[in-house]
Coordinates of C-alpha atoms and ligand atoms in Angstrom, one line a residue:
X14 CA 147.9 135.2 23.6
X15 CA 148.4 135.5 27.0
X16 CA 146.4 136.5 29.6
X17 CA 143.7 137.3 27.3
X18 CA 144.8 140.5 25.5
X19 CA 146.6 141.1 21.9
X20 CA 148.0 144.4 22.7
X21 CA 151.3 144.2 21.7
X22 CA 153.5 147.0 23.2
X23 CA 156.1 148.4 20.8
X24 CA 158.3 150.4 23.0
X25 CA 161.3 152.2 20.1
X26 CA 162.2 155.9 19.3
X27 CA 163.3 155.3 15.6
X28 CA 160.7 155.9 13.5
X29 CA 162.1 154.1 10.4
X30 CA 162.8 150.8 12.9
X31 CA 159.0 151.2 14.4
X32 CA 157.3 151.5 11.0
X33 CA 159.4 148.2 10.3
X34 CA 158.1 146.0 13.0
X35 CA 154.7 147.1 12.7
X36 CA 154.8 146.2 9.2
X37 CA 156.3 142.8 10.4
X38 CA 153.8 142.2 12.9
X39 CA 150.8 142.9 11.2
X40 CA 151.9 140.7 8.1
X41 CA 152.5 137.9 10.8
X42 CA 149.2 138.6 13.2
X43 CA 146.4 140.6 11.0
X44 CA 144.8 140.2 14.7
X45 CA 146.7 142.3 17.0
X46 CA 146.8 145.9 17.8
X47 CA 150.2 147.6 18.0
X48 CA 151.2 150.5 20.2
X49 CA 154.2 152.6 19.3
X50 CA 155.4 154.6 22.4
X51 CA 159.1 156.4 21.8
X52 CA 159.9 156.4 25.8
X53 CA 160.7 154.1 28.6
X54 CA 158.1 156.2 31.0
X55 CA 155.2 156.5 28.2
X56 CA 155.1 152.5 27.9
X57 CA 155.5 151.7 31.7
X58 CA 152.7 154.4 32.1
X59 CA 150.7 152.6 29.1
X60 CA 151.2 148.9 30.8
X61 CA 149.6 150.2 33.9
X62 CA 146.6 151.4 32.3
X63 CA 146.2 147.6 29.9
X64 CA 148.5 144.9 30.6
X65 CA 149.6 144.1 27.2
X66 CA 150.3 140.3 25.9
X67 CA 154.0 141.1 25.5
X68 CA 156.5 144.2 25.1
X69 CA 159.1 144.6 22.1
X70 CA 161.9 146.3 23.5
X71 CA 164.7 148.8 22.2
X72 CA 167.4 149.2 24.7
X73 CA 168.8 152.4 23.9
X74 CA 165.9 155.0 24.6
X75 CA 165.9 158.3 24.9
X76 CA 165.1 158.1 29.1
X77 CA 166.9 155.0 29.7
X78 CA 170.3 152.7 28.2
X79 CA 171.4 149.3 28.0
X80 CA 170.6 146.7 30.4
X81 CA 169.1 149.7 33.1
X82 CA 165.8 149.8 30.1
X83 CA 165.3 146.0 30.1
X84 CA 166.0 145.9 34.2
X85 CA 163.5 148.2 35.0
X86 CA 160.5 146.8 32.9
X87 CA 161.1 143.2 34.2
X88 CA 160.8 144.7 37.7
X89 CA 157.9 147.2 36.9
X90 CA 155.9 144.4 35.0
X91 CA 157.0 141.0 36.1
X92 CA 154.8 138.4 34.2
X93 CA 154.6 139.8 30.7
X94 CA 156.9 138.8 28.6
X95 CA 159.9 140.8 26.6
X96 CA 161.4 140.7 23.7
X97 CA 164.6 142.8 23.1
X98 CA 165.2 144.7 19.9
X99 CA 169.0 144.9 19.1
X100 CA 171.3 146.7 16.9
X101 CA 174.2 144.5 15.8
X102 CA 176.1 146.3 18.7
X103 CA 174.8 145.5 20.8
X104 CA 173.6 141.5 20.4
X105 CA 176.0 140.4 23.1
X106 CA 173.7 142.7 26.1
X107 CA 170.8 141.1 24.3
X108 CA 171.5 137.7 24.7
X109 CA 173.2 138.8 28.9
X110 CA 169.2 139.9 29.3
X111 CA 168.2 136.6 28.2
X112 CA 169.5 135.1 31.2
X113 CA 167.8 138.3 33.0
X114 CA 164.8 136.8 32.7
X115 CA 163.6 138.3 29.2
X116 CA 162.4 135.9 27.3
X117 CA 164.3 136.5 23.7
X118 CA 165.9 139.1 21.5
X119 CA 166.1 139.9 17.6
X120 CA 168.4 141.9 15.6
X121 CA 166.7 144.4 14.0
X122 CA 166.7 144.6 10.2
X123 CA 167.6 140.9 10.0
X124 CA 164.3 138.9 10.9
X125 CA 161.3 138.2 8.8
X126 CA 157.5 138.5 9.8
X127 CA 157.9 134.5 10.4
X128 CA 160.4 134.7 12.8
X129 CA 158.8 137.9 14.3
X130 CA 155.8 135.6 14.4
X131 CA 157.9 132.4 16.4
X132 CA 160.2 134.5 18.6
X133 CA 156.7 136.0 19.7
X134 CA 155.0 132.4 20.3
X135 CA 158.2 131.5 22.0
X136 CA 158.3 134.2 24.3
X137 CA 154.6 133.6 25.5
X138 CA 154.9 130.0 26.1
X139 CA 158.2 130.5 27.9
X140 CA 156.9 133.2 30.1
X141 CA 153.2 131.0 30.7
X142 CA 156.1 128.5 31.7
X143 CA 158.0 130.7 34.2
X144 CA 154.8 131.8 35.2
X145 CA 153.0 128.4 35.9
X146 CA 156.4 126.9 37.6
X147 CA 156.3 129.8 40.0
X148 CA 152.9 129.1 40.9
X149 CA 153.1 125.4 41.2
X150 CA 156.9 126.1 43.5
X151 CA 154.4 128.5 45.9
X152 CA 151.7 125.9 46.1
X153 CA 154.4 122.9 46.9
X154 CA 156.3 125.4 49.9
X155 CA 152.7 125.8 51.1
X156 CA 151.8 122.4 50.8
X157 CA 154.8 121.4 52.7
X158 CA 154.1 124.1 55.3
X159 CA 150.8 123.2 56.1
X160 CA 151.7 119.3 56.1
X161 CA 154.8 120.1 58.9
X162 CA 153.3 122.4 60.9
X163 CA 150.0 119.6 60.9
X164 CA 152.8 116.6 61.7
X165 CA 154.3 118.8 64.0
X166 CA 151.5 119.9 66.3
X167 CA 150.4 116.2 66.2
X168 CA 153.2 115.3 67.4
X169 CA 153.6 117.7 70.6
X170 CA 151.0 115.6 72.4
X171 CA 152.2 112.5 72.7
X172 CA 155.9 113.9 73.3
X173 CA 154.7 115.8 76.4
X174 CA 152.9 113.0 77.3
X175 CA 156.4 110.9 77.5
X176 CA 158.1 113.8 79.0
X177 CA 155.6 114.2 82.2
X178 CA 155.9 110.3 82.7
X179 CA 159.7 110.1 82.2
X180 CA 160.1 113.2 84.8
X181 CA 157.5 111.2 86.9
X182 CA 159.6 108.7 87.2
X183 CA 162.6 110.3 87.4
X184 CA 161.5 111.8 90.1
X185 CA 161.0 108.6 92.1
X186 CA 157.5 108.9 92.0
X187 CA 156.8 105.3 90.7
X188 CA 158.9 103.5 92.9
X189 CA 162.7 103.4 93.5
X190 CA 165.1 103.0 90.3
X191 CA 168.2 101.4 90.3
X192 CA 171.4 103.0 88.5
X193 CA 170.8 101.3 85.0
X194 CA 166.9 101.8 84.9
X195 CA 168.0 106.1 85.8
X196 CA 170.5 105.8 83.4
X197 CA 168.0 104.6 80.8
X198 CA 165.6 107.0 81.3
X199 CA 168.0 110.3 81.6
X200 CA 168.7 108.8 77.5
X201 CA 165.1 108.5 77.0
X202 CA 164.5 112.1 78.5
X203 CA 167.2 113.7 76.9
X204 CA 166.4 112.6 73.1
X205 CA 162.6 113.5 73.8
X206 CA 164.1 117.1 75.4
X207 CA 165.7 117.2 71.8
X208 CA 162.7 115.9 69.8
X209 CA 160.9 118.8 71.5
X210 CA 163.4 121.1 70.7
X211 CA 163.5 120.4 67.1
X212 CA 159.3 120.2 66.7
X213 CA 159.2 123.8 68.4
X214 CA 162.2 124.9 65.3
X215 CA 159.9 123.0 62.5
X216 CA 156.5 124.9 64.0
X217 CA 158.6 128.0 63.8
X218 CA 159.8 127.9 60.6
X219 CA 156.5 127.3 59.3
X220 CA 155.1 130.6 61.1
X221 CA 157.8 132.3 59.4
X222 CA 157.8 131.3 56.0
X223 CA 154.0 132.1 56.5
X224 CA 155.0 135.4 57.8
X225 CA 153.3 134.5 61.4
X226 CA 156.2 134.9 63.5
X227 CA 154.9 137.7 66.1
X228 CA 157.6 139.9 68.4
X229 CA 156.2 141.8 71.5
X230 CA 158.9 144.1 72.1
X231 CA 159.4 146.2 75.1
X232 CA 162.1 148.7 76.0
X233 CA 164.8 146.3 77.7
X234 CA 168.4 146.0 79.0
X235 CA 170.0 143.7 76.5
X236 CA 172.6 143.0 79.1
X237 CA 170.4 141.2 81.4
X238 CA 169.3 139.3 78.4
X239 CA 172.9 138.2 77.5
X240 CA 173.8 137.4 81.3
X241 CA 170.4 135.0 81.6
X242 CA 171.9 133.4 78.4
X243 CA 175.1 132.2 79.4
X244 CA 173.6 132.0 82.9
X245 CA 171.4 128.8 80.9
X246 CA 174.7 127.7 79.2
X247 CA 177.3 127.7 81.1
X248 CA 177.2 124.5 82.4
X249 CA 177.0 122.7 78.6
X250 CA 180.1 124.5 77.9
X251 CA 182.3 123.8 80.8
X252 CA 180.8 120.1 79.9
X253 CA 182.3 120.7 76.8
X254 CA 186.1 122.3 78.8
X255 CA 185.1 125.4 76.2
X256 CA 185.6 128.9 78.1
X257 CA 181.9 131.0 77.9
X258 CA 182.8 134.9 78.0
X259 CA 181.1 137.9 78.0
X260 CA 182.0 141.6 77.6
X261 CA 179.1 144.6 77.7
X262 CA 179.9 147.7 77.0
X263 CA 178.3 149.8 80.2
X264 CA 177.2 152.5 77.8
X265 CA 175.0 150.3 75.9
X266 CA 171.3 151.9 75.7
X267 CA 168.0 150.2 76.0
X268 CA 167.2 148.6 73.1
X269 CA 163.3 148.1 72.0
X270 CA 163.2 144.5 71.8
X271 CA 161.5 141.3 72.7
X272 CA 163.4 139.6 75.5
X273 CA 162.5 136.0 74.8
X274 CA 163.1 136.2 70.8
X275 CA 166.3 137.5 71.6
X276 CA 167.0 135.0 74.1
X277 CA 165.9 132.4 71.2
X278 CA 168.5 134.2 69.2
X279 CA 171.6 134.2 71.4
X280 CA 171.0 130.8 72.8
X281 CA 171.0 129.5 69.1
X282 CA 173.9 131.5 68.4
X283 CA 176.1 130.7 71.9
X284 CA 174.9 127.0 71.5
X285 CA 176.2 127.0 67.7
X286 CA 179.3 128.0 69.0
X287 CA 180.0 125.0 71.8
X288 CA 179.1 123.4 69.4
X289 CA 181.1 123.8 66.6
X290 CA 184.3 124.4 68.9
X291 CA 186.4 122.1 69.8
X292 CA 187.9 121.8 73.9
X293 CA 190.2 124.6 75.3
X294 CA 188.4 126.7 73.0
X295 CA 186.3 129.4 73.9
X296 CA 183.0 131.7 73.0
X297 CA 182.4 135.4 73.5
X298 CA 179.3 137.4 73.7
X299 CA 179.7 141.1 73.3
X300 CA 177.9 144.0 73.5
X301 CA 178.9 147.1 71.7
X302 CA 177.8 150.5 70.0
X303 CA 179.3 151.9 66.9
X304 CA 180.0 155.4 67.1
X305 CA 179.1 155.4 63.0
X306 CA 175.9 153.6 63.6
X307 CA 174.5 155.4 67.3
X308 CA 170.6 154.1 66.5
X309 CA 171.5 150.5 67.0
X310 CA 173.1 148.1 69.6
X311 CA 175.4 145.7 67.9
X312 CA 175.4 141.8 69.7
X313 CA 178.1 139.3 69.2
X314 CA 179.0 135.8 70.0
X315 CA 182.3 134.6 69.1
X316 CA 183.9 131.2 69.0
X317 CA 187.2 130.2 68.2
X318 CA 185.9 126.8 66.4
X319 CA 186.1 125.7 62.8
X320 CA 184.8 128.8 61.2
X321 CA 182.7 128.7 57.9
X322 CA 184.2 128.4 54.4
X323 CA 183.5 131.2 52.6
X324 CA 180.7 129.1 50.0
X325 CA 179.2 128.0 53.0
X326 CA 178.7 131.6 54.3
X327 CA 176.0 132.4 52.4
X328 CA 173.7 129.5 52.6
X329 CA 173.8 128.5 56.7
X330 CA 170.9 131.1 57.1
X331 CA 169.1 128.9 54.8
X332 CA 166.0 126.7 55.6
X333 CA 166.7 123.3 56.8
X334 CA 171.0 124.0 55.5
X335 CA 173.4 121.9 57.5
X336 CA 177.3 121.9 56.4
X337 CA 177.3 117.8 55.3
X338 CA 181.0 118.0 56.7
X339 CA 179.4 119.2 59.9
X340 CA 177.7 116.6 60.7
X341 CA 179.3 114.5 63.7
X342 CA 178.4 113.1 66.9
X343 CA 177.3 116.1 68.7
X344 CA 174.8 117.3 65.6
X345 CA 171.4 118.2 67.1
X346 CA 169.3 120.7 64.9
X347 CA 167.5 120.7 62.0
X348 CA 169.2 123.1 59.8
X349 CA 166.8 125.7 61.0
X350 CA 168.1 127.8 64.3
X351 CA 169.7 130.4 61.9
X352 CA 167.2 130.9 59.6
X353 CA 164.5 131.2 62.7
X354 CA 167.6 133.8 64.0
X355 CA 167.9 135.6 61.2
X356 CA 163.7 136.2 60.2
X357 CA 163.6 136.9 64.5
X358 CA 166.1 139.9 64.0
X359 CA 164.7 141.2 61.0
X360 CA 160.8 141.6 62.4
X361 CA 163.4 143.5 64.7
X362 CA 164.0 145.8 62.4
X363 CA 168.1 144.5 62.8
X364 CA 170.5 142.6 60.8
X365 CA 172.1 139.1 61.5
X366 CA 175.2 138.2 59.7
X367 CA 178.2 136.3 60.1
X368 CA 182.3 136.6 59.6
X369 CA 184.0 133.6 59.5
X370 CA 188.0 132.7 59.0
X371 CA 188.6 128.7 58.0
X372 CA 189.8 127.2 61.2
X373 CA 190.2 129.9 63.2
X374 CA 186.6 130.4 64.7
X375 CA 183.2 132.8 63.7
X376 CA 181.5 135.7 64.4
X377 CA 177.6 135.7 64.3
X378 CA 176.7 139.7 64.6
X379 CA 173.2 141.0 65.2
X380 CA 172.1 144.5 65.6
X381 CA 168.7 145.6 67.3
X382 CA 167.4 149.1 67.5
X383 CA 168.2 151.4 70.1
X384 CA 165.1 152.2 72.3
X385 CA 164.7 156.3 71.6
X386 CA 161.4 157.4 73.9
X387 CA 161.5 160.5 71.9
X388 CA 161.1 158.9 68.3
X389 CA 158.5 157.0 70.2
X390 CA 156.4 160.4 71.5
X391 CA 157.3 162.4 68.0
X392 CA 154.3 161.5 65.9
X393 CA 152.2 161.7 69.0
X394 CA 152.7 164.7 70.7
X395 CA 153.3 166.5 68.0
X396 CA 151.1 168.2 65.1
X397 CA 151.9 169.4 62.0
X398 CA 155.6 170.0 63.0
X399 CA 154.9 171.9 66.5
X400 CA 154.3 170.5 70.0
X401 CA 151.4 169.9 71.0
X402 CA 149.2 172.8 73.3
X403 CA 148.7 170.3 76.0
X404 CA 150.8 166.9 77.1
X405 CA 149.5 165.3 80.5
X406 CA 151.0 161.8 81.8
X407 CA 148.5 158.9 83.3
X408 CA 151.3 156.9 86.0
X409 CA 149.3 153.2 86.6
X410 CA 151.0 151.0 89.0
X411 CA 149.9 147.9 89.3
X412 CA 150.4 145.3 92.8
X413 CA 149.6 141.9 93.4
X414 CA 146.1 141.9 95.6
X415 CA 147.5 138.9 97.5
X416 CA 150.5 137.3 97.9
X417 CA 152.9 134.8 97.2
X418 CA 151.5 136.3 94.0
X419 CA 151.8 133.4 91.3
X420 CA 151.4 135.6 88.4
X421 CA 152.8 136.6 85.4
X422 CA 153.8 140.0 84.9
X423 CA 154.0 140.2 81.2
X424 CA 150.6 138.8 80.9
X425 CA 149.4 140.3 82.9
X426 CA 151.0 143.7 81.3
X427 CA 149.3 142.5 78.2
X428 CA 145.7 142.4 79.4
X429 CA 145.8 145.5 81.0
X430 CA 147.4 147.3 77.5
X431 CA 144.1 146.2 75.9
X432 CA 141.6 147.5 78.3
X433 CA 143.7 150.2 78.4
X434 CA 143.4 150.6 74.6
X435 CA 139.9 151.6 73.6
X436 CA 140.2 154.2 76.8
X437 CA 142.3 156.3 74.8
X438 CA 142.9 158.0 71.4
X439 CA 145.3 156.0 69.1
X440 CA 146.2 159.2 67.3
X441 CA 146.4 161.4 70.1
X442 CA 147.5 159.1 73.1
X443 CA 150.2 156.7 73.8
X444 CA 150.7 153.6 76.2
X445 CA 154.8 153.6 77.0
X446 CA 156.5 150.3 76.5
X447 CA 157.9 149.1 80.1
X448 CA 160.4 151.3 81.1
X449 CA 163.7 150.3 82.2
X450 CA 162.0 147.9 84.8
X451 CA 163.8 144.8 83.0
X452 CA 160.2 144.6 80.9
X453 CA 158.8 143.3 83.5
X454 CA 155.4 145.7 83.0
X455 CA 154.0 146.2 86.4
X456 CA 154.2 149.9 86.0
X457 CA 152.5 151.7 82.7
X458 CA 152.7 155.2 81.7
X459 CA 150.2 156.7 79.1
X460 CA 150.7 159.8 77.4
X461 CA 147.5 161.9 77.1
X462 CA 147.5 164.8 74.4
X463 CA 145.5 166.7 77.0
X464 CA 145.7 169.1 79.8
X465 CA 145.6 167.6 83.4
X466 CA 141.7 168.1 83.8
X467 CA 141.1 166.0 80.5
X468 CA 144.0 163.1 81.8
X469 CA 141.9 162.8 85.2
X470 CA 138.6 162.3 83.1
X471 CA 141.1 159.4 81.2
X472 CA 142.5 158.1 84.3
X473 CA 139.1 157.8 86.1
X474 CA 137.9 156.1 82.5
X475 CA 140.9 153.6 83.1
X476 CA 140.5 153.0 86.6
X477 CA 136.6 151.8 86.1
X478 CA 137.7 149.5 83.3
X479 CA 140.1 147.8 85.3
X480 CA 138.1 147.5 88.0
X481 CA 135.3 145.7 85.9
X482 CA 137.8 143.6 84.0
X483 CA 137.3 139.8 85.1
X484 CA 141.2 139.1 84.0
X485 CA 142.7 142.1 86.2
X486 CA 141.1 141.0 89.3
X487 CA 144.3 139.7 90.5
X488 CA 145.7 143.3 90.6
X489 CA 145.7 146.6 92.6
X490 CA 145.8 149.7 91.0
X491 CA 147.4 153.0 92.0
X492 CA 146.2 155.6 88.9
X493 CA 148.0 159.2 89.1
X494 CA 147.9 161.7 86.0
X495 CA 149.8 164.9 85.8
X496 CA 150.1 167.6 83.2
X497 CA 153.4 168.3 82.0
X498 CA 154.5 172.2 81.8
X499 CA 155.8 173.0 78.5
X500 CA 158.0 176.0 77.4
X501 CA 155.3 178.9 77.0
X502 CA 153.8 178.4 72.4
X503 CA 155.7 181.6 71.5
X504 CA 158.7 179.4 71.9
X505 CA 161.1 179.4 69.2
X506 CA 162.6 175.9 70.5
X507 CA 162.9 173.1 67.0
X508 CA 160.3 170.8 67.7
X509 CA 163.1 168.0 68.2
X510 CA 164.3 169.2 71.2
X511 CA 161.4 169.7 73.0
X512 CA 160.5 166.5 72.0
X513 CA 163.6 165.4 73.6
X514 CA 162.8 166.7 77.0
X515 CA 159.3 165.9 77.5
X516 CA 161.0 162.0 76.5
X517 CA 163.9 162.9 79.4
X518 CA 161.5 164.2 81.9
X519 CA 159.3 160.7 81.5
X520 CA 162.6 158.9 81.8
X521 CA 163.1 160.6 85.1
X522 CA 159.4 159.8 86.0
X523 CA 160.0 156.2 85.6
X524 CA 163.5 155.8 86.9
X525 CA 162.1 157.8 90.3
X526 CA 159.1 155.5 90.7
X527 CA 161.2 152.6 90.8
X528 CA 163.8 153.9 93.3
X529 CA 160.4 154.6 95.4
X530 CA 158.8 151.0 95.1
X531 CA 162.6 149.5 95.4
X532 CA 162.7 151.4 98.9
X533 CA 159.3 150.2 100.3
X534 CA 159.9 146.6 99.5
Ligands
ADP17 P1 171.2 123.7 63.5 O1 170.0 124.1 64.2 O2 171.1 122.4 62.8 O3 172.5 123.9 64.3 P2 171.7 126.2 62.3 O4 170.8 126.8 61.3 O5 171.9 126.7 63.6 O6 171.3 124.6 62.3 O7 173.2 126.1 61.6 C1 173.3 125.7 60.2 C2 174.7 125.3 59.9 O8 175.6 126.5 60.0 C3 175.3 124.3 60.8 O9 175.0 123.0 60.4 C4 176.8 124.6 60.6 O10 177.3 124.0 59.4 C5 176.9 126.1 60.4 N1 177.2 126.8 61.6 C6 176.4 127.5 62.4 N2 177.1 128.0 63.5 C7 178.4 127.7 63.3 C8 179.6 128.1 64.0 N3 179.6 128.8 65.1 N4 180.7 127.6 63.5 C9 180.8 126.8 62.4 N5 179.7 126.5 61.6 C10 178.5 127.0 62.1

């Protein structure tokens, strides 16, 4: 039997129908051994303990009914296979959990020990089947990942090799070019520009059906995001006579995201749009909060295009899906720029979805997480459910050492954070994501679960670290730590609240650095 075992698991509260099939199974396997539990919970318990070579089923238990028993053991123990034990009643649910996924039924009191004996075979074979198919499916996918992420890496070289020589000579650098030759090469250079942009989607879309997609989120202004969007694509769509709009509600809160994924995300979404929108027509990006729904930012872009049947709806966030009546002149992707949306939003911890009227345009709608400081700060300035005794803040500015500085700052952000790391305490202390500076990192604040003597022994720690560090060199550093004053211990304040202000006070912190460094530039 399968995988090894011949346990059979005989999950039935009637006595008088239990003694039956035992009698039935041991006249048609004198091999097995049997075990009789009466409820749902005993046998799931029982299967976690030995994995048995398959379950016999009664639907109506005392601790679970109908298709709710059959359900939950497919889910709790995917793999073995089920049999369902019917009354005549209730055939017609037995035969609906066939196409569940069980794997057969009988009707008690009207099969023999031989057909106890085949439905049993049956089910086994079938569920090796199932079993074997799903592996073989997971081997392929992987197969076919590893073969176009291989292609497509190998393929990156010798594109940006004819890129740099097409711009080369684009660029006059190998001799003058007269109208048809500059003609040539803009086609050459756009459909390499595309060839690019469709390797990038296929190496993507490898890394996230491997689950390698990374997101370095910071605490950003989503509006600036959306303006540098349609700033990129405003021209393709007045190419295109299609009206590019954009409304932001001046409310909006920071949102804790990573600015160049979501970028990814709306140019995807705001090229879609031209794109599947005829002239005269126009596209909308908006940015709105729900009152119902305060913890996240909700992100549109609207187009008054062909819209989406509603069959359609559900599979264009599919890999490699393209609408077959879609396909004109103008077609450019793979199939793949909403799936790549749509696994970018959800390591976001959002939603991506889409409402769609035949004809009359689409909206794509995506929601990213409000950033809240203090749900950032609860876990680590707090212990067991009270403030913690001492909370001290380390301020690190960091300046160019020479200029025009060529750097970048987000890199650069990034190497600091890890020498940064092992300086602190990863259960006690806390390195800020950029604060409202637009992500772009130059200042850092670290929260130190300490009192302001222990944050100067930190900062001092940080400051010789930096200083050694080979890849900070570029950088001057400006380290300040204070201790914060808290509301005396005796304080009957909820925990939430004065979580809440230490959060409001750093706020402050930040937002008055940056008016000072914005007045001495
Ligand atoms: P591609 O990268 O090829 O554009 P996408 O994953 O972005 O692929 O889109 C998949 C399909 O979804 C498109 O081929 C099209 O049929 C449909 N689609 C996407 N956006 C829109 C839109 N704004 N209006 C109508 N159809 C759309």
């Amino acid at each position: 039997m399968n995988n090894g075992s011949k346990h059979i698991l005989l999950i039935e509260d009637n006595p008088g129908d239990a003694d039956l099939i035992r009698l039935r199974l041991v006249e048609a396997h004198s091999d097995i051994a049997v075990s009789c539990v009466s409820r749902l919970s005993t046998g799931l318990a029982s299967m976690i303990v030995e994995t048995p070579a398959m379950v016999l089923l009664d639907l109506n238990l005392p601790d679970s009914h109908g298709a709710e028993t059959y359900r939950t053991v497919l889910q709790k123990a995917p793999g073995v296979p089920v049999v369902v034990l019917s009354g005549q009643d209730d055939e017609d649910l037995a035969a609906k959990a066939v196409h569940q996924g069980v794997q057969d039924y009988l009707v008690k009191g009207s099969f023999d020990s031989k057909q106890l004996a085949h439905a049993m075979r049956y089910a086994i074979e079938r569920q090796a089947l199932v079993t074997s198919l799903d592996m073989s499916r997971r081997q392929q996918l992987q197969f076919k990942n590893d073969f176009l992420s291989h292609v497509s890496h190998e393929l990156r070289t010798p594109l940006t090799c004819i890129h740099q020589f097409v711009s080369l000579m684009l660029d006059g650098l190998s001799g003058e070019l007269n109208h048809d030759q500059r003609e040539h090469l803009d086609t050459v250079f756009r459909s390499v520009n595309q060839l690019r942009a469709m390797i990038t989607d296929l190496l993507e879309a490898t890394r996230a059906e491997s689950g390698k997609i990374t997101i370095e989120p910071q605490c950003i202004a989503i509006g600036d995001v959306v303006r540098q969007s349609i700033a990129m694509l405003l021209s393709t769509a007045q190419a295109k006579g299609i009206g590019l709009e954009v409304g932001l509600d001046l409310r909006t809160p920071l949102v804790y995201a990573d600015a160049n994924r979501i970028l990814q995300v709306l140019t995807n979404l705001i090229e879609n749009g031209i794109k599947f929108t005829p002239p005269d027509g126009s596209v909308m990006v908006k940015v709105r909060l729900m009152e119902a729904d305060a913890d996240n930012v909700y992100v549109s872009v609207s187009d008054t295009g062909r819209g989406i049947d509603p069959e359609t709806k559900n599979m264009i966030f599919e890999r490699l899906y393209q609408d077959p009546n879609s396909i004109d002149d103008s077609r450019k992707g793979l199939g793949l720029g909403l799936y790549i949306s749509k696994e970018l939003i959800q390591l976001h911890g959002g939603r991506l979805w889409v409402e769609s009227q035949l004809s009359h345009g689409s909206t794509f709608t995506f929601t990213l997480p409000a950033f809240s400081l203090a749900k950032f700060l609860l876990p680590v300035i707090t212990d067991q459910g009270r403030i913690r005794e001492s909370i001290s803040v380390i301020t690190l500015e960091l300046s160019a050492r020479s200029t025009p500085f060529s750097g970048n700052w987000l890199d650069i952000r990034r190497q600091c954070v890890q020498v940064l790391q092992p300086c602190i305490l990863r259960d006690k202390d806390m390195i800020l994501p950029a604060l409202g500076d637009s992500g772009l990192g130059q200042n850092l604040f670290i929260v130190i679960s300490a009192d302001e003597h222990g944050a100067r022994v930190v900062a001092n720690r940080i400051l010789e670290q930096l200083e050694r560090s080979e890849q900070m060199k570029c950088c001057m550093f400006n380290i300040s730590s204070i201790g914060l004053k808290l509301p005396p211990k005796v304080s009957m304040e909820p925990v939430d609240k004065l979580v809440k202000e230490v959060a409001d006070r750093l706020m402050e912190m930040s937002a008055a650095l940056l008016r000072r460094q914005s007045s001495a530039n």
